[in-house]
Amino acid sequence: MIVDPDVVGLSRLQFALTALYHFLFVPLTLGLAFMLAIMESVYVMTRREVWKRMTQFWGVLFGINFAMGVATGVTMEFQFGTNWAYYSHYVGDIFGAPLAIEGMMAFFLEGTLVGLFFFGWDRISPLKHMLVTWFLALATSLSALWILIANAWMQNPVGAAFNPQTMRMEVTSFKEVIFNPVAQSKFVHTVSAGYTMGAMFVLSISAWYLLRGRNVDFAKRSMTVAASFGLAASLSVVVLGDESGYTVSENQKMKMAAIEAMWETEPAPASFTLFGLPDTKARETHAAIRVPWVMGLIGTRSIDQPIPGIAALVDDAKLRIADGIKAYDAMLVLRENKGDEQAKAILAAHDKDMGYALLLKRFMDDPRKATPADIQRAADSTIPNVPVLFWSFRIMVACGMYFIFLFAYAFWRSSQRRLEGRGFLKMALWSLPLPWVAAELGWIVAEYGRQPWAIEGVLPTALGASSLTAGQVWISLGGFVLFYTALAFVDGYLMLKFARKGPDGLGMWPKRPDAIPVTAQTV
Amino acid sequence: MFDYETLRVIWWALIGVLLIGFAIMDGFDFGVAALLRILGRDEHERIVLLETIEPTWEGNQVWFILGGGAVFAAWPLLYAASFSGLYVAMFVLLVAFIIRPVGFNFREKVDNPRWRAVWDTCLIASGVIVMLVCGVAFGNLLLGLPFHYDGDLRMTWDGSFFQLFRPFALLTGLVSLSMLLAHGASWAAMKADHVIAERAARVSRIASAVYIVLFVLAGIWLAYGIPGYAVSGPVVTDAMSNPMNKQVAVGGTWFAGYLTHPYFWAGPVIAFVGALGLQLFVGKRGFLGFFCSCLAVAGTILSAGFALFPFLMPSASDPTSSLTVWDASSSRGTLLIMLGVTVVFIPLILLYTGWVYRVMRGRVTLEHVRKSHSLY
């Protein structure tokens, strides 16, 4: 049965929008949680009140953001089932496990401790409270680890095999799924990106206070923490992003070629295209400025291995589709007759390519009837959107380089105790949106670049959708857009309100001698 | 050590544990939220009510998230079929769940009665919607749902959203609503200032009385008015998960299991003991009242789960496509690994959750709220 292309398109749009939206909040939670833990540790070690107030003030902003992250995360956990039912059936045996483990190992800890972070100040000792904050921070990153193990399996599906009796992929080695090299590089890259975002958030808002001459002590201390934490994080995000690039080139050659707009295989070592205008029709890149050797070094860490171009990969896909059809045929035989030894042997020999035969299912019910023209069409469909990937990647990398520069500069200024320069403060303030730009583009490179696959080489996205009607998806998509837009306004309003009020406006700093904890009324 | 059949039964039980965990832990949050403007007559009283749940509701909601994840991991066919089939209902449920984190967190961030009234409405609506939808879903499971599989095991839904509002399902929706209102009120009776607690105890007694009547009615209706499902022919309990390899007969009774396994009656008995105990102990000193409402919640879910066993999601339009414990699970390897993870982490979760509740113990008083309210 061919799934309604409208349902597939709308479901993809809904997933992309809800995931990108969710990802506005998650990295900030990751980063701020650690900064809170660091600030509170300084408080516990020095017992100076300003550090407690810093933890509490940034904690208020953390709380607003955390609520949004949790709220929008609910959608993600359930959307696989609602909109990607066949995907859930086909790979649930593997994919569900990391999500469930995330819940048990990380999110439960996070959800249980976050209340204590806010309500526990007077109920537990400072040391215990600090431990709560640390566990909260660790749990957020642990949560990211399991989500990225699941995601990495979509990029590099290891440790699983197709079972014709159950019509799905089943685990063969859970160890391989967990220790997926893609998961490791993705995890460190993603959490570092989150730490960078948290640091930028604190740096920028503190810069604004200094520009206004408000909360000076408070802001300077915050900036010092942000500068050092941000420098370490931005260095690791770029270095480990390179690791991520290397693992991509190992198992997602098409994504790599699309990011580079590399239409033809270049002699090794390949050059890096700094600028260019990829033309998908003509399959070439106009006005390209190339830096020799760099791509070959990043992608293969050698000077003699070529990186295959798009044309070569499409030819490769054609062969794999032909092989996949053999596997598909054997699978149908086995479904009728479990004991057919010949079919078993054929399936075993070709099941690595069965996903490629499924690419044909977008165009026809029975891949076995494919003509060479159909196969060509399916092979062409393996090329992702080259210009979008090409530019998303470049802007993301440029942002990353800029972060290193900015945090290094901030670090240097803070070590010189010269944080006041207005030029620097303005630069820090106006850089605030950039981590979000980089993070969202990073998501686009990773996930839009995975298309047309839901699971690389195993399950085409178009096949993974639920058997819904377009009308149903319109209802939910429209609902999410309205609802999320309203939430975005409320979130933005509260963030601005509390950032503007600042620790002084909230009565947190300087602490009044007669101060009682903030009441609902004074807020 | 664990064969496939045993693992499947264990995972059926574990999903039951998660469901009961969700209904007990998140259930009282929903109940309190839904009663916010009935139990809380002014702003301070409402803050008291909210502060009885605010420090812990977040962790409680993870029972729901984990329930989703665990069903995905252990029963992927059930996850896929129920969530996509009940598409619009799931969307409504999701919205109700999404509004809660922001509702709790944002409500007290602006000192304006209209702002707070809007969030109160959101919290009340989300509480009522979740309690109703979950109950309606259970009723529909017992009635059978309209879906079938093709040879690729792709599921097609044969019904629409509005067909879910069948009379029996509406009744089970009300069972769930009255049960969780009684449960939420018994929490408030234990945790809130005495002024509110007295009111809450009264509400809890009324709601649980309604619950007993509705629960009995639903039982009678189920016994005499609703055909049960049964696997006909040989039951293979350790075959690979493919629902299309069995035969299903419709027309028996959902109480068949109760006749062959008398200990199934523990479910309804626990529910009655809980509800009756609630009448006696709610509003009295100690936690006995709340413990009783927990029993009522657990007993109700056990009753429904036992009636359905071994069915997870019966299909009315193509009974063969029904999902059962024996044909909708993950592979043996996944069930085993997930069991190992669960055995380690669920006790840890209970441990630190218990610690947090201990730290937050004691009543939230009006005096405390008037004096100080943590900026959350």
mmCIF file with all atom_site columns, C-alpha atoms in Angstrom, chain A residues 2 70 94 268 370 413:
data_model
loop_
_atom_site.group_PDB
_atom_site.id
_atom_site.type_symbol
_atom_site.label_atom_id
_atom_site.label_alt_id
_atom_site.label_comp_id
_atom_site.label_asym_id
_atom_site.label_entity_id
_atom_site.label_seq_id
_atom_site.pdbx_PDB_ins_code
_atom_site.Cartn_x
_atom_site.Cartn_y
_atom_site.Cartn_z
_atom_site.occupancy
_atom_site.B_iso_or_equiv
_atom_site.pdbx_formal_charge
_atom_site.auth_seq_id
_atom_site.auth_comp_id
_atom_site.auth_asym_id
_atom_site.auth_atom_id
_atom_site.pdbx_PDB_model_num
ATOM 1 C CA . ILE A 1 2   ? 1.368  3.416  -0.937  1.00 0.00 ? 2   ILE A CA 1
ATOM 2 C CA . VAL A 1 70  ? 9.474  19.534 29.163  1.00 0.00 ? 70  VAL A CA 1
ATOM 3 C CA . ILE A 1 94  ? 15.593 -1.316 18.811  1.00 0.00 ? 94  ILE A CA 1
ATOM 4 C CA . ALA A 1 268 ? 42.178 12.509 -3.128  1.00 0.00 ? 268 ALA A CA 1
ATOM 5 C CA . ALA A 1 370 ? 10.358 -2.032 -11.141 1.00 0.00 ? 370 ALA A CA 1
ATOM 6 C CA . ARG A 1 413 ? 39.025 40.483 29.144  1.00 0.00 ? 413 ARG A CA 1
#
